[in-house]
Tab-separated table of C-alpha atoms and ligand atoms in Angstrom:
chain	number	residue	atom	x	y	z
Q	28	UNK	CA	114.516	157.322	-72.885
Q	29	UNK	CA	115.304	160.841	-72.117
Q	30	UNK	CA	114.621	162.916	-74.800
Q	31	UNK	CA	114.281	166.787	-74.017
Q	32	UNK	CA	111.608	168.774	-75.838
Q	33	UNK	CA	110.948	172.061	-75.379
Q	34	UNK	CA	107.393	173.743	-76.998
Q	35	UNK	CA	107.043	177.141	-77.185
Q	36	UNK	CA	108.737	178.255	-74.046
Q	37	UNK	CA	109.118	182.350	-73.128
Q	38	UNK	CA	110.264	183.532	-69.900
Q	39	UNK	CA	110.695	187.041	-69.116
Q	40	UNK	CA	111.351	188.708	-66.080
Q	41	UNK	CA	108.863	192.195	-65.067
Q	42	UNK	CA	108.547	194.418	-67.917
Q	43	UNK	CA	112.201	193.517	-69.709
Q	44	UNK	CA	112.064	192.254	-73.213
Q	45	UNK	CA	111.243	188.394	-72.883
Q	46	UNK	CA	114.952	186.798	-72.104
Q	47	UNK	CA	113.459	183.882	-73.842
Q	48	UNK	CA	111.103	184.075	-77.090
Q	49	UNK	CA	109.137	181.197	-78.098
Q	50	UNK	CA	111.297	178.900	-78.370
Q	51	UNK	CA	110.436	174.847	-79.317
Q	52	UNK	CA	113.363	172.471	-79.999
Q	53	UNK	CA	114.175	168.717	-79.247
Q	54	UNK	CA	117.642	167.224	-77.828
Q	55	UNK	CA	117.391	163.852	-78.891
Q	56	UNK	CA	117.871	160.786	-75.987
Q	57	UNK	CA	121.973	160.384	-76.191
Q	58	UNK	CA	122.540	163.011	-77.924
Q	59	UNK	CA	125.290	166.259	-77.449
Q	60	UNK	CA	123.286	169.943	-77.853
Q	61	UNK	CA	124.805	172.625	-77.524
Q	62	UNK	CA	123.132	176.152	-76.544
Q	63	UNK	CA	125.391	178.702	-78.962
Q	64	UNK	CA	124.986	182.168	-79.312
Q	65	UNK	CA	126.743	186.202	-77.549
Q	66	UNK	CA	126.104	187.138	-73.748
Q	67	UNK	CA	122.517	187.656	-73.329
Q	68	UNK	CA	121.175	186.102	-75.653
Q	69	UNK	CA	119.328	183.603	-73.512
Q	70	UNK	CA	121.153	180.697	-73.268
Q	71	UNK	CA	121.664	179.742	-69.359
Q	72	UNK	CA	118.225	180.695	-68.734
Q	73	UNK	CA	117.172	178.376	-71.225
Q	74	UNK	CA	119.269	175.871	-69.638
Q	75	UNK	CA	118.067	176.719	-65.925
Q	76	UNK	CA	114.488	176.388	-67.069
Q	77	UNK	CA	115.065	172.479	-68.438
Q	78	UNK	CA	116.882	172.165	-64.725
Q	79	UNK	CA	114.029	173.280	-63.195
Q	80	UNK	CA	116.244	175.986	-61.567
Q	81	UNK	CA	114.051	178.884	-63.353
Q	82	UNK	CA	110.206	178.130	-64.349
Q	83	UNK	CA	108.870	179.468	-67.737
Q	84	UNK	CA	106.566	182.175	-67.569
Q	85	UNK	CA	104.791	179.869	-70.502
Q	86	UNK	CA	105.242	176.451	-72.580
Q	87	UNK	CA	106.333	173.135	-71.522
Q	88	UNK	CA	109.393	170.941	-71.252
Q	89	UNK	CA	109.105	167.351	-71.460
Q	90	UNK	CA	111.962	164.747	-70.577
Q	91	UNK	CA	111.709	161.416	-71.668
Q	92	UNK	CA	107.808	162.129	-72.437
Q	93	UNK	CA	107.070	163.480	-68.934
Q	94	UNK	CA	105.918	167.173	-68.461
Q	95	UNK	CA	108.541	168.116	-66.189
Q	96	UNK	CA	107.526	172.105	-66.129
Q	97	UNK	CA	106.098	171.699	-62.649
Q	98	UNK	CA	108.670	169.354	-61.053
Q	99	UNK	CA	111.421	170.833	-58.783
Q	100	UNK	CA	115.193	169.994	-60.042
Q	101	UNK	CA	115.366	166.889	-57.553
Q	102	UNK	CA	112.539	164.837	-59.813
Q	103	UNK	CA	113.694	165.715	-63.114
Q	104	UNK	CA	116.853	163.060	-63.304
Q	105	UNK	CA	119.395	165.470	-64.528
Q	106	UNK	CA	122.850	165.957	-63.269
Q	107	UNK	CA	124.357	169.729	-63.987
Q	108	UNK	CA	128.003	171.143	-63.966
Q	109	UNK	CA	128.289	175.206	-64.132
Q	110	UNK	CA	130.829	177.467	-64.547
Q	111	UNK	CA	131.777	177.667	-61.027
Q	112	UNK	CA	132.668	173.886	-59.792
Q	113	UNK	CA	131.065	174.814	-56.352
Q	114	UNK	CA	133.509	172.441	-55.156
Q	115	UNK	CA	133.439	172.458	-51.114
Q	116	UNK	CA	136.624	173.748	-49.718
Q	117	UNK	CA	136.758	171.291	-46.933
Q	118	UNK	CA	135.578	167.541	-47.875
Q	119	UNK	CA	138.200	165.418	-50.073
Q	120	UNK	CA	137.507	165.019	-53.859
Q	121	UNK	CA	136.264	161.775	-52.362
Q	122	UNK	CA	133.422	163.243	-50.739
Q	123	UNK	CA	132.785	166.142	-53.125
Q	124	UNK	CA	132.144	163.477	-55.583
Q	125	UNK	CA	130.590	161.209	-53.330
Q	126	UNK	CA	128.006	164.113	-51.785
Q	127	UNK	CA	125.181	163.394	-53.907
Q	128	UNK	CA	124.867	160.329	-53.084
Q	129	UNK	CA	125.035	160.618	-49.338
Q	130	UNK	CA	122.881	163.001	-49.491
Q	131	UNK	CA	119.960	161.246	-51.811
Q	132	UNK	CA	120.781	158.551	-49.549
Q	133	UNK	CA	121.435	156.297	-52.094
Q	134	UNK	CA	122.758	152.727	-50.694
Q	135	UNK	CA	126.184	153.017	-49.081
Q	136	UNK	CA	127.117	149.643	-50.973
Q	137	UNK	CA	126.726	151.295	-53.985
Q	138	UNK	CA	128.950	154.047	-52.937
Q	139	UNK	CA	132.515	152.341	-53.754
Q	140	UNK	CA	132.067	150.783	-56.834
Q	141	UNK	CA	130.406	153.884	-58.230
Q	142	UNK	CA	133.474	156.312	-56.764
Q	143	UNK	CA	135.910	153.567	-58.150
Q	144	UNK	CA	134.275	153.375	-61.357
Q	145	UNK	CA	133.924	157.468	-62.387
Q	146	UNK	CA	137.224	158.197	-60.667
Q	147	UNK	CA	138.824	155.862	-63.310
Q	148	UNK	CA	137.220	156.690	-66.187
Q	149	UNK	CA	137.957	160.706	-64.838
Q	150	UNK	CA	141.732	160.011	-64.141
Q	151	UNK	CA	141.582	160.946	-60.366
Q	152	UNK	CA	142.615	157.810	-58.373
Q	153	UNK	CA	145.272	159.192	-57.245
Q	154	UNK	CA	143.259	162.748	-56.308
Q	155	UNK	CA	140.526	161.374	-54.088
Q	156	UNK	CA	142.355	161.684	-50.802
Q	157	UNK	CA	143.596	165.935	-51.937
Q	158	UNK	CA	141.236	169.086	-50.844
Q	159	UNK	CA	140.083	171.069	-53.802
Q	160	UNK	CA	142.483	173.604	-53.276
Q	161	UNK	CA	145.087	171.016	-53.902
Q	162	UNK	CA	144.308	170.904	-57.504
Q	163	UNK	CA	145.024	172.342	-60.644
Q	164	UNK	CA	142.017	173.855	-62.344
Q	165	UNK	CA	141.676	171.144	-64.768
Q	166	UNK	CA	141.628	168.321	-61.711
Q	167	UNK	CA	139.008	170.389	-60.514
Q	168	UNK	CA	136.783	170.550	-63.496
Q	169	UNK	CA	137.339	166.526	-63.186
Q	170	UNK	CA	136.009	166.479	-60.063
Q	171	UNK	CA	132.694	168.439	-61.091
Q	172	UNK	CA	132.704	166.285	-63.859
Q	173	UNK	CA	132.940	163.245	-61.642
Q	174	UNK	CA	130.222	164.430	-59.383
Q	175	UNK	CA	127.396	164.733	-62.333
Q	176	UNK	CA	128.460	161.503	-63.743
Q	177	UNK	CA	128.325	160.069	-60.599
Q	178	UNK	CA	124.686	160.428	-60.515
Q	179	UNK	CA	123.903	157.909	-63.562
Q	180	UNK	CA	121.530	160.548	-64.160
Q	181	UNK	CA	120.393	160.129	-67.795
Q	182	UNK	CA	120.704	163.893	-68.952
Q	183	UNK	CA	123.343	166.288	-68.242
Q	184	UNK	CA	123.296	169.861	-68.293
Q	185	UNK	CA	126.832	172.057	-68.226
Q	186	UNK	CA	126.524	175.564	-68.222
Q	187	UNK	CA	130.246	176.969	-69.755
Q	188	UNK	CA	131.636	174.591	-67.659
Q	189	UNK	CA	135.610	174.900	-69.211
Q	190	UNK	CA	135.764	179.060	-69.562
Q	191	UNK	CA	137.870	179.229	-66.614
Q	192	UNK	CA	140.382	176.914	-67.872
Q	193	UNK	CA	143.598	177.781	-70.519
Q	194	UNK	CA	143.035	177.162	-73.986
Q	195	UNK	CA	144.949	173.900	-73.943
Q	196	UNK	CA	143.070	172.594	-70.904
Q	197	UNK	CA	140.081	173.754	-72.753
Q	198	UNK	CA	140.812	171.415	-75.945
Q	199	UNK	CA	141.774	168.347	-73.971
Q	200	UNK	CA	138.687	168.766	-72.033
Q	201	UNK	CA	136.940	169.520	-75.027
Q	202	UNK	CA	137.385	165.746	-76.046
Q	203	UNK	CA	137.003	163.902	-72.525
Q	204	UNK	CA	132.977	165.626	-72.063
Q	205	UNK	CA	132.530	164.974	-75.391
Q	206	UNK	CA	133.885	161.504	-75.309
Q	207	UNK	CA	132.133	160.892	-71.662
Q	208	UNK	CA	128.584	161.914	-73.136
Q	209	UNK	CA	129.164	159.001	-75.907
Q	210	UNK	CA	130.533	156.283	-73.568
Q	211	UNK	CA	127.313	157.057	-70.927
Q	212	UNK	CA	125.077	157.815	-73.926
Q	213	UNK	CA	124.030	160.443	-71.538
Q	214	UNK	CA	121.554	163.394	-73.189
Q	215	UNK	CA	124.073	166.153	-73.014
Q	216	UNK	CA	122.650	170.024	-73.292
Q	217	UNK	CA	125.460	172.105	-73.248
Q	218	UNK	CA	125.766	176.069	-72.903
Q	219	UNK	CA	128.651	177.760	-74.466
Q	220	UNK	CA	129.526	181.029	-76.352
Q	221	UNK	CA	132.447	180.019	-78.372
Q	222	UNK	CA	131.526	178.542	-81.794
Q	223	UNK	CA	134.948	175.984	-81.744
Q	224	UNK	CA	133.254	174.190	-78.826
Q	225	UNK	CA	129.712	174.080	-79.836
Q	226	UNK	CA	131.209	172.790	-83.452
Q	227	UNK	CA	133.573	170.532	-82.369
Q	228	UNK	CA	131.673	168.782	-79.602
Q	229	UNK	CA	127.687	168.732	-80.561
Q	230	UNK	CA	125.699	166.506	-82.466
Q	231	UNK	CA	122.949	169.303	-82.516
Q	232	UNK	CA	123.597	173.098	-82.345
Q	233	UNK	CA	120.707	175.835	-81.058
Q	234	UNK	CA	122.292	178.992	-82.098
Q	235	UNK	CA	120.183	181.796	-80.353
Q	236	UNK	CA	120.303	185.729	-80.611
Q	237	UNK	CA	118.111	188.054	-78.754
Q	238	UNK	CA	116.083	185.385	-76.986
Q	239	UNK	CA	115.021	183.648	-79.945
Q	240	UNK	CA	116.584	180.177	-81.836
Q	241	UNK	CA	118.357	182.185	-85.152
Q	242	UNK	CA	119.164	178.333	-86.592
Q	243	UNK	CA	119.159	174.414	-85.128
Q	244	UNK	CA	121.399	172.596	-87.211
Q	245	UNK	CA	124.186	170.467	-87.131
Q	246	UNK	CA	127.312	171.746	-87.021
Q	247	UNK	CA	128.193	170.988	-90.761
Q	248	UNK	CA	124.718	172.471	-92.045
Q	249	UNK	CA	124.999	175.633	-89.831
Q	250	UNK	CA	128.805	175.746	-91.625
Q	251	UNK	CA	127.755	174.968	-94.911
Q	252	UNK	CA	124.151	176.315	-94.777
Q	253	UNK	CA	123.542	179.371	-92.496
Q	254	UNK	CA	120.456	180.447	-92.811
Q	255	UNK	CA	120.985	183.760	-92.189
Q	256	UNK	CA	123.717	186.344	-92.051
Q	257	UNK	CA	124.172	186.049	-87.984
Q	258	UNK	CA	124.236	182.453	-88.535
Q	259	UNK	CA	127.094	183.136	-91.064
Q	260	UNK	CA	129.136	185.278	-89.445
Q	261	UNK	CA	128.764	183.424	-86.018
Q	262	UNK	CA	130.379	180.063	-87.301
Q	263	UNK	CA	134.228	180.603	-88.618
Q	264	UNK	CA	137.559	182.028	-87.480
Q	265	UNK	CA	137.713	184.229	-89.275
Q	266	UNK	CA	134.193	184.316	-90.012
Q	267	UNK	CA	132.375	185.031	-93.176
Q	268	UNK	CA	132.705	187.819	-95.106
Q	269	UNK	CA	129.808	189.648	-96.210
Q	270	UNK	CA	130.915	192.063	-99.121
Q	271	UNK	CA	127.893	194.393	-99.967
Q	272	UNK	CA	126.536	194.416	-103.036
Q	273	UNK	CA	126.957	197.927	-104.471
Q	274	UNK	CA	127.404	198.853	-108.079
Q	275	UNK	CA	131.206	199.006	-107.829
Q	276	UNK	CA	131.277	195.227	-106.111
Q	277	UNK	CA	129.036	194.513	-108.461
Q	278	UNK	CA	130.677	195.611	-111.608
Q	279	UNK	CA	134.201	194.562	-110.236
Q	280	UNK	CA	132.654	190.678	-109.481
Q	281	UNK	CA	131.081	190.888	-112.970
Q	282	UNK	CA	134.151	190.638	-114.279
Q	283	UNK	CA	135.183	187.268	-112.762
Q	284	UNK	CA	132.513	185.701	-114.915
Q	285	UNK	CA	129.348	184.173	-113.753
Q	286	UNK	CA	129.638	184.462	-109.800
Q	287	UNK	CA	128.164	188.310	-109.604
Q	288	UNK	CA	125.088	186.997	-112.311
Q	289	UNK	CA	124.164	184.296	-110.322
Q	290	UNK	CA	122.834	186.661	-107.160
Q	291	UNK	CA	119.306	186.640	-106.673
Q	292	UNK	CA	117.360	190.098	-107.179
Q	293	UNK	CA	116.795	190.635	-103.554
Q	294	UNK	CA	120.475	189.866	-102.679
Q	295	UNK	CA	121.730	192.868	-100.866
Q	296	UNK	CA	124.971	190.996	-99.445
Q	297	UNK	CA	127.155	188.389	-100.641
Q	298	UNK	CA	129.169	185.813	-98.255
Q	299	UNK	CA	131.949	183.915	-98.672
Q	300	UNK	CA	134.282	182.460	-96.613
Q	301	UNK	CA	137.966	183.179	-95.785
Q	302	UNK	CA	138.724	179.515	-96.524
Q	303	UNK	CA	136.890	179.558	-100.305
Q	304	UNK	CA	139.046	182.424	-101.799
Q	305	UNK	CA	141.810	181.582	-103.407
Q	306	UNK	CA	144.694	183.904	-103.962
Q	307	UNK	CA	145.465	183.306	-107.563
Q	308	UNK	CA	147.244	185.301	-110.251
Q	309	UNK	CA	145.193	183.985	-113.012
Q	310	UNK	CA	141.965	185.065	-110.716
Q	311	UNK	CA	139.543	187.753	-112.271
Q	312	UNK	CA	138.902	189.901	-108.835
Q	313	UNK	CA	141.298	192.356	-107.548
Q	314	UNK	CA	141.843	193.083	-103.321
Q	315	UNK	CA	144.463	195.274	-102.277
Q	316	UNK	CA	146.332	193.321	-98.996
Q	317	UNK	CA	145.937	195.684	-96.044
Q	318	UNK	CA	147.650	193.569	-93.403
Q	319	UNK	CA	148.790	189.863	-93.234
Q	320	UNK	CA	148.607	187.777	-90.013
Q	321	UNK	CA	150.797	184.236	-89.560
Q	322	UNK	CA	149.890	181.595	-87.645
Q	323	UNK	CA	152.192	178.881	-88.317
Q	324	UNK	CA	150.050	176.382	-90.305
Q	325	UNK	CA	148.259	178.955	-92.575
Q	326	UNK	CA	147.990	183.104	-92.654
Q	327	UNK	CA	145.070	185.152	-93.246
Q	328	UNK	CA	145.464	188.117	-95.386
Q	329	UNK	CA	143.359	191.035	-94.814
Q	330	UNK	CA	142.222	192.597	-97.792
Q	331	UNK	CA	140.170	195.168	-99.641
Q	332	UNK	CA	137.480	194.440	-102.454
Q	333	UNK	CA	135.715	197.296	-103.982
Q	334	UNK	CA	134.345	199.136	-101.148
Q	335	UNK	CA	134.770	196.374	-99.082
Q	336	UNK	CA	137.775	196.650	-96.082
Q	337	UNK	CA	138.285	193.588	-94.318
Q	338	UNK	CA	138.206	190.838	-95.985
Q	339	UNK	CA	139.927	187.776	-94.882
Q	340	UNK	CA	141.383	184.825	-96.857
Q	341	UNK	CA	143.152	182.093	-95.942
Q	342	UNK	CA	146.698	180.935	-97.421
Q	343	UNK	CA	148.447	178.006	-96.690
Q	344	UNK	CA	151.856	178.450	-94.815
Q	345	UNK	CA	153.751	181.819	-94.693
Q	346	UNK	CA	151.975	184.186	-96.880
Q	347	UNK	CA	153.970	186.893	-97.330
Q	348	UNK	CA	152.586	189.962	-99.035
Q	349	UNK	CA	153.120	194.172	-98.906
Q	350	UNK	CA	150.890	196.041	-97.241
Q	351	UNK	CA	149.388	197.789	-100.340
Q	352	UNK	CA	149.981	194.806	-103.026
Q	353	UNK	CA	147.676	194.218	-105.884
Q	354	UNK	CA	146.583	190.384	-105.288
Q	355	UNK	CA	143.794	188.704	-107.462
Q	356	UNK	CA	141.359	186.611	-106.046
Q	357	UNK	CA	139.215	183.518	-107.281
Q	358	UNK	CA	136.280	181.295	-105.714
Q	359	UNK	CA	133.328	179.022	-106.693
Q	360	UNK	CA	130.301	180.080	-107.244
Q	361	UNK	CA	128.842	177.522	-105.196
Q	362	UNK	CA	130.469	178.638	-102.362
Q	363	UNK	CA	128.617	181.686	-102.302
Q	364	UNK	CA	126.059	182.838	-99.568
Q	365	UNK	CA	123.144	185.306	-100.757
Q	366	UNK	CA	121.602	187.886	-98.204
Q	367	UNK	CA	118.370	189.715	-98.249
Q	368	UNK	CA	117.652	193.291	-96.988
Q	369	UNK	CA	116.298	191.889	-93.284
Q	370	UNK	CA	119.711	189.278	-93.322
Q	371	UNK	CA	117.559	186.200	-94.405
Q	372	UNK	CA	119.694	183.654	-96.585
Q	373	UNK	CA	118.557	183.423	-100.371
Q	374	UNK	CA	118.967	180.395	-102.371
Q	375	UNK	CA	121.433	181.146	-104.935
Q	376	UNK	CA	120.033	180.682	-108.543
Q	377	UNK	CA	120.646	177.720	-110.227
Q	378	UNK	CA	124.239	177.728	-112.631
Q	379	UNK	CA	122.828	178.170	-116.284
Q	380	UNK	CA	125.160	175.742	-118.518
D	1	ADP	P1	123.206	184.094	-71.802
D	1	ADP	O1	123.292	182.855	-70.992
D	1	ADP	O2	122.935	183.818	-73.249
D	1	ADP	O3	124.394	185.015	-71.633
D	1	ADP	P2	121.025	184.755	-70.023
D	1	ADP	O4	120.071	183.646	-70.247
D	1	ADP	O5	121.877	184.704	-68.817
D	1	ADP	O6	121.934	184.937	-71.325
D	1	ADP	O7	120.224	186.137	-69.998
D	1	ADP	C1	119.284	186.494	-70.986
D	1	ADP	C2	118.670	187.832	-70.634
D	1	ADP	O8	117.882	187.694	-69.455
D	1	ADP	C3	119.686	188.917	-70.327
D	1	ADP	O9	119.210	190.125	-70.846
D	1	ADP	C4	119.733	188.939	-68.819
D	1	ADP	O10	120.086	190.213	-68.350
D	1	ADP	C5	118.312	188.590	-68.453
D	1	ADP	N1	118.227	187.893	-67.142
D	1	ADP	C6	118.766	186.683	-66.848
D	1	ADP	N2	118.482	186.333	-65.579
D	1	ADP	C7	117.736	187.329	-65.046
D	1	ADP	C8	117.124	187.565	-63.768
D	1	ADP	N3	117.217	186.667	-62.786
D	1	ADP	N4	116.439	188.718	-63.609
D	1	ADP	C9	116.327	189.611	-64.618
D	1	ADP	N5	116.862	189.451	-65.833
D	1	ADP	C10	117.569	188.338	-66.060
């Protein structure tokens, strides 16, 4: 099996803050991770170190059971895909897929069967004759794609492999990794900053900040149960809003009933998401609309609440609303998120009947 753990690995480089803090997770044999978080945050250097591409300045990484820390790249059975395909300019997408092979010197009857086999499950039978610069950039991806499945290597690590592709080659590519990781079963650790590809392709999401794991969850717990206010705010388009709660947010959410009397003491923020507010005439919280923007299937008003600018909520369809306009607002209480002072989530106190 080829479960990756990582215990307690740092790496920092001279005096800099450590690039990566003590960080232990486990990426389950078969299974998609995905490395989330903003530039910097540690991610690819995380990933390098399971490659064996960077070493750890301390801890240990295990794959499949086997301390690997000490092992170059070439013993640890992984195949990787970056950001740059690294394609060479002058061999056919037959040999740039075929390269590895040749040169583990794996057995050249293997060789055919193998090409035939990843070229039709990638779509380029009809490529493997063309030069890399002879394709569009998705065929390219393909072919990088092709060249770490080729390997039968039982992990695979991509390092923001689709950024330099448009947003619709990015969504259709979205689903063939994803759905190429489940046919292989292949242990898939993937390195992205967008929060639509971690959510819609992992089984498992590491969500770092500042060199440090902020939450490992799956995607519908780190939706539904951030565990913090980064947490919160990463995850959503629009993300979360975070209203602070001052007296006059206070007072105006007391209003609405028992939402405002449910926050725990040491609540200094409340969250709630663009999609959980209604707009509602019979609702008890008043926003003035500040701008409205349309986006065919739904529009997200921008709002103000108390002292609070900013606030999104989704509408369904065509919302169409005055800059200016009184709108009232409604949501559950159970869709409310509780922040302390340091940005820690607070479980909200239980309804009282
Ligand atoms: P991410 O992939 O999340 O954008 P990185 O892992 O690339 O972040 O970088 C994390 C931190 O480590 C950054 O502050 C970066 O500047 C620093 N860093 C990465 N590689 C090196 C290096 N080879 N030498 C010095 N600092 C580095």
């Amino acid at each position: 099996m080829s479960t990756i753990f990582l215990d307690n690995i740092s790496k920092q480089y001279g005096n800099a803050p450590p690039a990566v803090n003590q960080i232990s997770f486990e990426a389950q044999a078969g299974t998609f991770t995905v490395l989330l978080g903003p530039s910097g945050c540690g991610k690819s250097t995380t990933l390098r170190m399971i490659a064996g591409l960077d070493t750890p300045t301390s801890g240990r990484i295990r794959i499949g059971g086997r301390d690997v820390t000490d092992l170059p790249p070439s013993q640890r059975k992984i195949a990787m895909v970056f950001q740059s395909y690294a394609l060479f300019p002058h061999l056919s997408v037959r040999d740039n897929i075929l390269f590895g092979l040749k040169v583990r010197k794996e057995p050249v009857a293997q060789h055919k069967p193998r090409l035939d086999k990843v070229a039709a499950l990638l779509g380029l039978e009809k490529l493997l004759d063309r030069k890399p610069s002879q394709l569009s950039g998705g065929q390219q991806q393909r072919v990088a794609l092709g060249r770490a499945v080729i390997s039968e290597a039982p992990v695979c690590l991509m390092d923001e492999p689709l950024s330099n592709l448009d947003a619709q080659l990015r969504h259709e590519m979205r689903r063939e990794i994803r759905a190429l990781q489940q046919n292989l079963g292949i242990t898939m650790v993937y390195v992205t900053h967008d929060q639509t590809e971690a959510m819609s392709m992992a089984d498992q999401v590491v969500l770092m900040n500042g060199g440090r794991i902020e939450q490992n969850d799956s995607p519908d717990q780190l939706y539904g149960t951030p565990s913090s206010e980064f947490s919160a705010r990463f995850i959503g388009t629009p993300p979360m809003n975070v209203l602070q709660l001052d007296d006059r947010t206070r007072s105006l959410l007391a209003r609405s009933g028992p939402p405002a009397g449910q926050a725990p003491e040491a609540a200094v923020t409340l969250g709630i998401r663009p999609e959980h507010i209604r707009l509602d005439p019979a609702g008890l919280i008043p926003a003035t609309v500040e701008n409205v923007e349309y986006f065919g299937a739904d529009s997200i008003v921008i709002a103000t609440l108390g002292a609070n600018p900013n606030v999104a909520v989704r509408a369904a369809g065509h919302l169409r609303a005055e800059r200016g306009e009184r709108i009232m607002l409604h949501w559950s209480p159970t869709q409310q998120h509780f922040f302390d002072a340091t940005g820690k989530a607070l479980r909200q106190a239980p309804t009282s009947s």
